[in-house]
CSV table of C-alpha atoms in Angstrom, one decimal:
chain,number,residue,atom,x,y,z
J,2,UNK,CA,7.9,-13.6,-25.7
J,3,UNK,CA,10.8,-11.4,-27.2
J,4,UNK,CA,9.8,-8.5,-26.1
J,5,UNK,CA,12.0,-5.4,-23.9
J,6,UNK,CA,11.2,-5.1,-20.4
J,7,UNK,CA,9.4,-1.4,-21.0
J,8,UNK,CA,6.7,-3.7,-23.5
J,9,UNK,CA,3.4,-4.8,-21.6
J,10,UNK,CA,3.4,-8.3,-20.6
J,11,UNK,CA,1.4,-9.0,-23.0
J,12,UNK,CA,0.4,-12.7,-21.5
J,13,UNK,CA,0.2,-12.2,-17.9
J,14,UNK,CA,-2.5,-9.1,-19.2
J,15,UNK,CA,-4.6,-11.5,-20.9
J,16,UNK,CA,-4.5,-13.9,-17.7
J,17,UNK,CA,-5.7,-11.3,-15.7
J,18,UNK,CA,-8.6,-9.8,-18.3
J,19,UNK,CA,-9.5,-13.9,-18.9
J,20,UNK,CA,-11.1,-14.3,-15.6
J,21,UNK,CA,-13.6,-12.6,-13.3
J,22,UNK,CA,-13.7,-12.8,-9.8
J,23,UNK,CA,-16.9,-13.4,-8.2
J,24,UNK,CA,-17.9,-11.1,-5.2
J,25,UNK,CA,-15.4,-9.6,-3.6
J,26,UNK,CA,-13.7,-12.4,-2.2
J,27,UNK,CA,-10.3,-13.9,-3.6
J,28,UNK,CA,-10.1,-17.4,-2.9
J,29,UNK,CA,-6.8,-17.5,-1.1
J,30,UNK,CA,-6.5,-21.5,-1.6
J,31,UNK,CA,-6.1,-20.8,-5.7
J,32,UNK,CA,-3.1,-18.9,-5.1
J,33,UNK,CA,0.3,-19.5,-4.8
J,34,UNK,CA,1.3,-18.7,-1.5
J,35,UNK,CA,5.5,-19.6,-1.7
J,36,UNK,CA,8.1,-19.9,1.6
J,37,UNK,CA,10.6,-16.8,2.3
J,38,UNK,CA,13.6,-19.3,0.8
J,39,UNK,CA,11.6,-19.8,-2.7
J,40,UNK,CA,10.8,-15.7,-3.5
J,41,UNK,CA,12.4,-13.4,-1.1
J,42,UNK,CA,15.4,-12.5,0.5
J,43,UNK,CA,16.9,-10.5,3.4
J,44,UNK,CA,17.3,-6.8,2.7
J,45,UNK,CA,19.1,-5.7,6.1
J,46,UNK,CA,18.2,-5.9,9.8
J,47,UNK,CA,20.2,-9.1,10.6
J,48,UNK,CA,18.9,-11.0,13.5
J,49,UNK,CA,16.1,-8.5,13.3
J,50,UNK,CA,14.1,-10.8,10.6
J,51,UNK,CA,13.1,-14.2,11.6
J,52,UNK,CA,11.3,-16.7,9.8
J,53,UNK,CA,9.1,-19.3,11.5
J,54,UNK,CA,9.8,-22.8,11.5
J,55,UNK,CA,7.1,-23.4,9.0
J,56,UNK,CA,8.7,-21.0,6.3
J,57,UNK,CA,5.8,-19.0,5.5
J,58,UNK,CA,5.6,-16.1,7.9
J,59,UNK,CA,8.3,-13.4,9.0
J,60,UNK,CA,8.7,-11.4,11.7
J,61,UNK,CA,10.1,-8.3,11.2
J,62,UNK,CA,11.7,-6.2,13.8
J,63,UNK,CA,12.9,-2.6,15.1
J,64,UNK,CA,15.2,-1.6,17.9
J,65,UNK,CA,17.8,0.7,19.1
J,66,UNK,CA,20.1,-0.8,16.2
J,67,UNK,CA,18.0,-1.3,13.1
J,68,UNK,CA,14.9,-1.9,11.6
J,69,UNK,CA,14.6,-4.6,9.0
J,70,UNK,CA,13.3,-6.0,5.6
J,71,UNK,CA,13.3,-8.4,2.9
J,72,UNK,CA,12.6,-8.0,-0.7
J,73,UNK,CA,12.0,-10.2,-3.7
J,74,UNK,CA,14.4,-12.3,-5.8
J,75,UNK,CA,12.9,-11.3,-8.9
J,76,UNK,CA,11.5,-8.1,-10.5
J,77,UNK,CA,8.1,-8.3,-11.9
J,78,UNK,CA,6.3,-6.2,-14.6
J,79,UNK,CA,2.7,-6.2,-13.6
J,80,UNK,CA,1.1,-8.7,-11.6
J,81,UNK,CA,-1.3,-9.7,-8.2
J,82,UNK,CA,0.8,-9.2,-4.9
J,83,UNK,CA,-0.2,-10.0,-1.3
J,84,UNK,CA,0.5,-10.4,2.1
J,85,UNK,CA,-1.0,-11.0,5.4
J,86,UNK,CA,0.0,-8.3,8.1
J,87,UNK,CA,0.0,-8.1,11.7
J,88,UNK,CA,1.2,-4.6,12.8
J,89,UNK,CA,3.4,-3.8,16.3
J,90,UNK,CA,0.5,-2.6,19.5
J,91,UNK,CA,0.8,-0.3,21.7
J,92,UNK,CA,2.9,2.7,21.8
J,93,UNK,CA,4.1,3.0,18.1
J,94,UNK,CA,4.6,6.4,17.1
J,95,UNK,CA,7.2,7.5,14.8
J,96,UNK,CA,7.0,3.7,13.4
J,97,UNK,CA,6.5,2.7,9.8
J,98,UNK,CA,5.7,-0.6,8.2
J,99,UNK,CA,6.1,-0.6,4.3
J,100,UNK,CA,5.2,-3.3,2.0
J,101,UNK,CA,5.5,-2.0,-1.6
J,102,UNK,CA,7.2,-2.3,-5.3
J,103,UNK,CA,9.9,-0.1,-6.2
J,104,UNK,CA,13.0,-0.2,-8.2
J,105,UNK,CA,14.4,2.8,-6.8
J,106,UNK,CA,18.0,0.4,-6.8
J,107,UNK,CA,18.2,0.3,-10.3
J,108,UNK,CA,16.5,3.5,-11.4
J,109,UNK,CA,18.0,6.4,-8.8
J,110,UNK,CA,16.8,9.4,-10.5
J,111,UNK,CA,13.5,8.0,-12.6
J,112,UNK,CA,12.4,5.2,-10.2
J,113,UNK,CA,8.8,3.4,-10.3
J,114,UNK,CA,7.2,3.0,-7.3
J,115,UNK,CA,3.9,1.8,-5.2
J,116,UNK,CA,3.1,2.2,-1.9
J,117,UNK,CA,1.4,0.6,1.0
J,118,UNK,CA,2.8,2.6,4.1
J,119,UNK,CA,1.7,1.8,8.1
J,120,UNK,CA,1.8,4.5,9.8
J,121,UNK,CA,2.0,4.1,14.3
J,122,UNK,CA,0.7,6.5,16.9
J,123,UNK,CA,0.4,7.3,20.6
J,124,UNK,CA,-1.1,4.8,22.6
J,125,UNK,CA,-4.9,5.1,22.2
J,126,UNK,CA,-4.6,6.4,18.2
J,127,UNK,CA,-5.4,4.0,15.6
J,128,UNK,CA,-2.5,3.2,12.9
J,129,UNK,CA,-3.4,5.3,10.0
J,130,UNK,CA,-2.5,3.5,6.3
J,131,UNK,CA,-1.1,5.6,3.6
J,132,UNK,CA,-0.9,4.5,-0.2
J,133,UNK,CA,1.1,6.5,-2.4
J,134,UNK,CA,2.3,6.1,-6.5
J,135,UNK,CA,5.5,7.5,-8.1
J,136,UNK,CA,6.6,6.9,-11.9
J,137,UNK,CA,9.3,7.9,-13.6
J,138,UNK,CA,11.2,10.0,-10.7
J,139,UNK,CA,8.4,12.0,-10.3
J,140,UNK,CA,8.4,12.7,-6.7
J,141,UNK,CA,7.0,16.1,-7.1
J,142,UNK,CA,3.9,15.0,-7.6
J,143,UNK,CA,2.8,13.1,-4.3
J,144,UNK,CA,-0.4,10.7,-5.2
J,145,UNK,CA,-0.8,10.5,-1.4
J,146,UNK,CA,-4.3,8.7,-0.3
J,147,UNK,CA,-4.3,8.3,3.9
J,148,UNK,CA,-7.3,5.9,5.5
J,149,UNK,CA,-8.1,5.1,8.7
J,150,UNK,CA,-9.3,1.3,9.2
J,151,UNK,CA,-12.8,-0.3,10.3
J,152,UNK,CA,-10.2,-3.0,12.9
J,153,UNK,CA,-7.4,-2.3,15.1
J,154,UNK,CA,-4.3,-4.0,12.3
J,155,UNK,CA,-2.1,-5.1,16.1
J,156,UNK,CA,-5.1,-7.6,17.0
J,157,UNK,CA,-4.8,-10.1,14.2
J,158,UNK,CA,-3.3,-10.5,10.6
J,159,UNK,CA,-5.4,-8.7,7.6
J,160,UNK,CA,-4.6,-8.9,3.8
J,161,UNK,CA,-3.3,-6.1,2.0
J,162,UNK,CA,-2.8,-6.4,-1.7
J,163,UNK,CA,-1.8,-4.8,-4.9
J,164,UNK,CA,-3.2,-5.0,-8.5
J,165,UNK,CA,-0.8,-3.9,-11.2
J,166,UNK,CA,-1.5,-3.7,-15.2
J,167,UNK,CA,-0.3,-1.7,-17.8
J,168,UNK,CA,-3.9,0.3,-17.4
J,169,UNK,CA,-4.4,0.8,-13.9
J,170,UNK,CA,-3.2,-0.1,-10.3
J,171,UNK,CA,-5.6,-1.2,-7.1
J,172,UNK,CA,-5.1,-1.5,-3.7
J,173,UNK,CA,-6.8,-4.0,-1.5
J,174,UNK,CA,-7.6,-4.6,2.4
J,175,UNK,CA,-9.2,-8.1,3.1
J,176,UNK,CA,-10.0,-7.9,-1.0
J,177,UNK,CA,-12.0,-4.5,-0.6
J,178,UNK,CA,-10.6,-2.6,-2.6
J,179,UNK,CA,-9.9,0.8,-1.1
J,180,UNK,CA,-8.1,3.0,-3.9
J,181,UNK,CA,-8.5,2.3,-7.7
J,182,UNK,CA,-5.6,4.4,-9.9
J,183,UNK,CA,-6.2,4.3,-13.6
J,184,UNK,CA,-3.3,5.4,-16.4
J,185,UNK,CA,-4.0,8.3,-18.1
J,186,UNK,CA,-2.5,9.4,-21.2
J,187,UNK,CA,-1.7,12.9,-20.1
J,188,UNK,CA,0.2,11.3,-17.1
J,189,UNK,CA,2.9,10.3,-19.9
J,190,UNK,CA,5.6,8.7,-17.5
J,191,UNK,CA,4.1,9.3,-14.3
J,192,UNK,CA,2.2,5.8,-14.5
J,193,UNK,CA,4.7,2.8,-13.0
J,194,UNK,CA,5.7,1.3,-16.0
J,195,UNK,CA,9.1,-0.5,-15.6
J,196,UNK,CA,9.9,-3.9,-14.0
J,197,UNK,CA,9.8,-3.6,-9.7
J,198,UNK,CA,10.7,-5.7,-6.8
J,199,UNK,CA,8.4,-6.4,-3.8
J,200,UNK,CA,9.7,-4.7,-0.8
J,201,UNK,CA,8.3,-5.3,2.9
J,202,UNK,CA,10.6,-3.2,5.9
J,203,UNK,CA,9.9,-1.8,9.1
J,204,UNK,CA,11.8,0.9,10.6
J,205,UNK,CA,12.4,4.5,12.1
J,206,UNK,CA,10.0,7.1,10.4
J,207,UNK,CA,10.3,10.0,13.5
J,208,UNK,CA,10.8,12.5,11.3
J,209,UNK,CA,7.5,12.6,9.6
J,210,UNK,CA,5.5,9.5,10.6
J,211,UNK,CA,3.2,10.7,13.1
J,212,UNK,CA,1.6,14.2,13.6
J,213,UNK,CA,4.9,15.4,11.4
J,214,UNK,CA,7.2,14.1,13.2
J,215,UNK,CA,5.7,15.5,17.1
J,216,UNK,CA,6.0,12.6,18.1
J,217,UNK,CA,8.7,10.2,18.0
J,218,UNK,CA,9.4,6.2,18.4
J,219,UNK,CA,10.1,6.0,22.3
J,220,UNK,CA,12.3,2.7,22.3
J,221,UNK,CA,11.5,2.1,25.4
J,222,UNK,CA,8.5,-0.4,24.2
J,223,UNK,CA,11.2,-1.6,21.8
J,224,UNK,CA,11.4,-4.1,20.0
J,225,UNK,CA,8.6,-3.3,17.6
J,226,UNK,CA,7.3,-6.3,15.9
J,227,UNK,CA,5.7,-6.9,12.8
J,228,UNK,CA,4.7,-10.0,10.7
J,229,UNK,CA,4.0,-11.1,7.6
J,230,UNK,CA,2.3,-14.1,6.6
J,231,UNK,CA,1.0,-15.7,3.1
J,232,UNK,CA,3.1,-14.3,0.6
J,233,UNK,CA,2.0,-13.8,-2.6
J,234,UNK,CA,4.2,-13.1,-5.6
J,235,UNK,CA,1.6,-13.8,-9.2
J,236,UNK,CA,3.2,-11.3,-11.6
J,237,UNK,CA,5.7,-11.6,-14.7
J,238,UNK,CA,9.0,-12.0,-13.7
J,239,UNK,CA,11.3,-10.1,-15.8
J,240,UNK,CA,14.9,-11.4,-16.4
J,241,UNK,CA,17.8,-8.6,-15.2
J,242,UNK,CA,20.1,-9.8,-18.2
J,243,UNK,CA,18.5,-10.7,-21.1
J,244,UNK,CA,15.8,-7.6,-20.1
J,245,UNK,CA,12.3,-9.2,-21.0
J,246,UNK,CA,9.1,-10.9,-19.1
J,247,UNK,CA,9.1,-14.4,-18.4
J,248,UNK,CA,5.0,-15.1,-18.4
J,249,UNK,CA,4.7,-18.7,-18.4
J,250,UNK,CA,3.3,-19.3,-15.1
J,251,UNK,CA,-0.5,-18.3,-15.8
J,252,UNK,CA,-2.0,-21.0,-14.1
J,253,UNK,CA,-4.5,-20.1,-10.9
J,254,UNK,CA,-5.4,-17.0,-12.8
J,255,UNK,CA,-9.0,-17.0,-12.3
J,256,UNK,CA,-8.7,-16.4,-8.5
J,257,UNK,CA,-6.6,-12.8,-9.4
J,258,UNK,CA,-9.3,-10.1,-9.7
J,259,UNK,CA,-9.6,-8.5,-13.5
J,260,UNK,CA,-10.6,-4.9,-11.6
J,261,UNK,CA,-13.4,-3.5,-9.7
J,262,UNK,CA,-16.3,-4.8,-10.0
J,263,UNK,CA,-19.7,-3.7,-9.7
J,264,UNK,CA,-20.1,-4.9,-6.1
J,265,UNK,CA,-16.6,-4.0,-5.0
J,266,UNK,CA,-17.2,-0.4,-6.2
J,267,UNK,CA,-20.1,0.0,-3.9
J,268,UNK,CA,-17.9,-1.7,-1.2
J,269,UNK,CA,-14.8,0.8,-2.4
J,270,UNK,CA,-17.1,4.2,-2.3
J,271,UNK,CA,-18.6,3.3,1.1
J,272,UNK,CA,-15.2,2.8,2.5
J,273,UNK,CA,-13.6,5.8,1.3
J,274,UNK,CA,-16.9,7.7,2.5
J,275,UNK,CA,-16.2,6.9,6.1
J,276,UNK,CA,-12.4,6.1,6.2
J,277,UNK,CA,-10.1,8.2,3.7
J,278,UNK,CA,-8.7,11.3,5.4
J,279,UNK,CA,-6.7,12.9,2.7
J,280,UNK,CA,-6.4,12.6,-0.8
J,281,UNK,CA,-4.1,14.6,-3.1
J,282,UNK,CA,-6.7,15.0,-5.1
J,283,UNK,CA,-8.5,17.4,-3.1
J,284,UNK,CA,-5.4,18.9,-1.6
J,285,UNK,CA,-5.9,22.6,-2.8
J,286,UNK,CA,-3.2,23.9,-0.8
J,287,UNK,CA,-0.5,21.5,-2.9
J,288,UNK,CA,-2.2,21.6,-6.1
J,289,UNK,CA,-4.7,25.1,-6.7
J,290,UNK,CA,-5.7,22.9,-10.2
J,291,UNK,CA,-5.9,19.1,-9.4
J,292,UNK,CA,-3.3,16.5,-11.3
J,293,UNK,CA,-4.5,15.6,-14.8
J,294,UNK,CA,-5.3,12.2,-13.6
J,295,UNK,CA,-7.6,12.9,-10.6
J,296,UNK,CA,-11.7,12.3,-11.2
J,297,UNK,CA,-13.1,14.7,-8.8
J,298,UNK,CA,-15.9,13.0,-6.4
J,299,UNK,CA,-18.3,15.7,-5.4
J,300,UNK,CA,-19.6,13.6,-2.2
J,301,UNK,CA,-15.5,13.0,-1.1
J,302,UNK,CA,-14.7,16.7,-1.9
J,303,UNK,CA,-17.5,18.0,0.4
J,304,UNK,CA,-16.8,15.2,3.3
J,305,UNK,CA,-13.2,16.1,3.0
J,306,UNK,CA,-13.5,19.8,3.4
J,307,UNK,CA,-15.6,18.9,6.2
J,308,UNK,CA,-13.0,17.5,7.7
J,309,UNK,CA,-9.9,19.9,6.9
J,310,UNK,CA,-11.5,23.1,5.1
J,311,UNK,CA,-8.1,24.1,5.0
J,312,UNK,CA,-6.8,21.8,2.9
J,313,UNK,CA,-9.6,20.8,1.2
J,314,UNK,CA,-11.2,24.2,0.8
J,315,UNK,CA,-9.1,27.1,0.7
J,316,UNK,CA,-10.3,28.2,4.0
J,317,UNK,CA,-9.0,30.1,7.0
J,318,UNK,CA,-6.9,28.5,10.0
J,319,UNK,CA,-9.0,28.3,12.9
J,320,UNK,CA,-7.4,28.1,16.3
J,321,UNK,CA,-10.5,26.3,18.6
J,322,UNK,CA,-10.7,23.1,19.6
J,323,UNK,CA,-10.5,19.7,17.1
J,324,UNK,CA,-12.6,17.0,17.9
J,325,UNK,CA,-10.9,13.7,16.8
J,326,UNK,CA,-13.0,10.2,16.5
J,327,UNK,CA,-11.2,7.4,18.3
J,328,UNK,CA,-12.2,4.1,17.9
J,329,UNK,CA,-11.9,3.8,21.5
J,330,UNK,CA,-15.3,6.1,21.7
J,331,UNK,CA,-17.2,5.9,18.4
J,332,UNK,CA,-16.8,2.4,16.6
J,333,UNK,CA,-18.0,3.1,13.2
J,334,UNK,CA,-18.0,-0.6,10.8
J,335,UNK,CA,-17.8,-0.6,7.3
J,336,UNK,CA,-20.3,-2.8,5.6
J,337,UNK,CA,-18.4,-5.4,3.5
C-alpha cells in the first residue's frame, strides 16, 4: 500500500472491523505472542532488564542506579497491543511502571502518545492505574483517567491492553475494557495519529507519583521488580525510511476485538462506577467547560463529586477528616 505514514492503515482497519469478538474474552492462544529478541529491544537500565531463559517474559528492575526499559523494534500505526504484568509488592511509593506508545524520540515538540501508568504506594495502599492520551504535543490538555483495581496487581500477572484505530482508542484489564476514547472531529490533532513505538520502563516517579510526590521511593526495599510476560505486538508496522505501513500480517485477526461491545459496555460502566477516581472530564477546577471530546455521564459526575466535590463540583475545601476505602477493610469485586 503506497500510502504516507499520516494515511490510515487502511488494511490492518479492515482486519480489525472484519471480525467480532465474542464475550468479552480474547482468546490469548490466536495471538501472536513473540520473544523479547524477535520485537523489542533494551532501552536503558543495563543489567537491570533480564529476560528469562524461555524468552518470553522480562523482569524489569529499579535501584539506587537506574530503573529500566525496553521498547519496540518497529513503529506501528494502529493496531492490538498487550502484555501481561506483575507489579513490585510492598513498599512502593514514588514508583512507576509504564507500558505505553509514544514517539516522543522522533516528534519532540508534537509527539503522539498513549498511556498505561502504575502508580505505587505506602505499604497497605493499593497501586492506583492511570491512563492518559496526548496528540500532536498537546500536553496542555491532560486526558488523565486514574482507577483503582478489583485485585492486588503484586500477587499474580494480569493483562493490560491497548486498542488503536484511526477512530478511537481502548484500554483493557483482563479484556474489560475500562476506558473507551473515541476521535472527534473538533479534537483536530489532539487524536494520536502518527506511527508510535511500544514502550514498557520502570523507574523513579518521587516527584509526583504518590500523594504528589509526599511520599517518596525508600530504596531501602530496593530493588523493585516488575515483569512482563506475553507480549503482544498485532499493529501495522510502519517503515522509518520509505515512511509507509507495511499491513500484510492480518492473519489471527478475528481474536483482536472490533470495539466495545454490548456486553463489554455493561462490564466497562460497572467498573468505572465502583473503580475510576478521577477523570478530566469532570475536573472542573482544570477545565470550568469540559474538552470538546468528553461525553458527560450524569451517574459518574455525581459519584465523582461524591468523592472529591472539590474537584468535581466547584465546592469548598473542607478540613475534617477523609475516610479512604482499603482493600485491606472493604473488598468490593467487580462483576466480570
Amino acid at each position: 500500500m503506497a500510502c504516507s505514514y499520516l494515511c490510515p492503515c487502511s488494511l490492518l482497519i479492515c482486519s480489525l472491523l472484519a471480525f467480532l469478538v465474542s464475550g468479552s474474552q480474547i482468546q490469548k492462544t490466536f495471538l501472536p505472542v513473540i520473544s523479547f529478541d524477535e520485537g523489542y529491544t533494551q532501552l536503558f537500565g543495563d543489567d537491570n532488564l533480564a529476560i528469562h531463559r524461555d524468552g518470553k517474559t522480562v523482569h524489569l528492575s529499579l535501584d539506587e542506579r537506574t530503573g529500566s526499559g525496553f521498547a519496540s523494534q518497529d513503529l506501528y500505526l494502529h493496531g492490538y497491543f498487550s502484555a501481561s504484568i506483575k507489579l513490585p509488592a510492598d513498599y512502593t511509593a514514588g514508583v512507576v511502571v509504564a507500558f505505553y506508545m509514544s514517539n516522543g524520540d522522533i516528534f519532540e515538540k508534537n509527539h503522539d502518545e498513549i498511556d498505561f501508568e502504575f502508580l505505587g504506594n505506602i505499604r497497605g495502599k493499593d497501586w492506583r492505574i492511570q491512563t492518559n492520551i496526548y496528540g500532536n504535543g498537546s500536553t496542555s490538555v491532560g486526558r488523565e483517567e486514574r482507577y483503582s483495581l478489583w485485585f492486588d496487581p503484586s500477587d499474580d500477572f494480569h493483562q493490560y491492553s491497548i486498542l488503536w484505530t484511526d477512530s478511537q482508542i481502548t484500554f483493557y484489564v483482563d479484556n474489560v475494557p475500562i476506558r473507551e476514547f473515541k476521535r472527534t472531529e473538533s479534537m483536530g490533532g489532539d487524536f494520536p495519529s502518527k506511527p508510535m513505538s511500544l514502550y514498557a520502563t520502570i523507574w523513579d516517579g518521587s516527584g509526583w507519583a504518590t500523594n504528589g510526590g509526599k511520599y517518596r521511593v525508600n530504596y531501602k526495599y530496593a530493588p523493585y521488580v516488575t515483569e512482563f510476560s506475553d507480549l503482544v505486538l498485532h499493529g501495522c508496522a510502519v517503515d522509518p525510511i520509505e515512511q509507509f505501513p507495511k499491513c500484510d500480517n492480518t492473519e489471527s485477526s478475528e481474536a483482536i476485538p472490533t470495539g466495545v461491545t454490548t456486553v463489554q459496555r455493561i462490564k466497562m460502566d460497572s467498573f468505572r462506577a465502583k473503580f475510576m477516581t478521577y477523570s478530566y472530564c469532570y475536573d472542573r477546577v482544570r477545565y470550568k467547560v469540559p474538552p470538546s471530546e468528553c461525553v458527560i455521564n450524569p451517574k459518574e459526575a455525581d459519584r465523582l463529586k461524591s468523592f472529591d466535590p472539590v474537584t468535581f463540583g466547584g465546592g469548598r475545601h473542607h478540613h475534617g477528616k477523609r475516610h479512604h476505602r482499603s482493600r485491606a477493610g472493604h473488598v468490593e469485586a467487580i462483576s466480570i
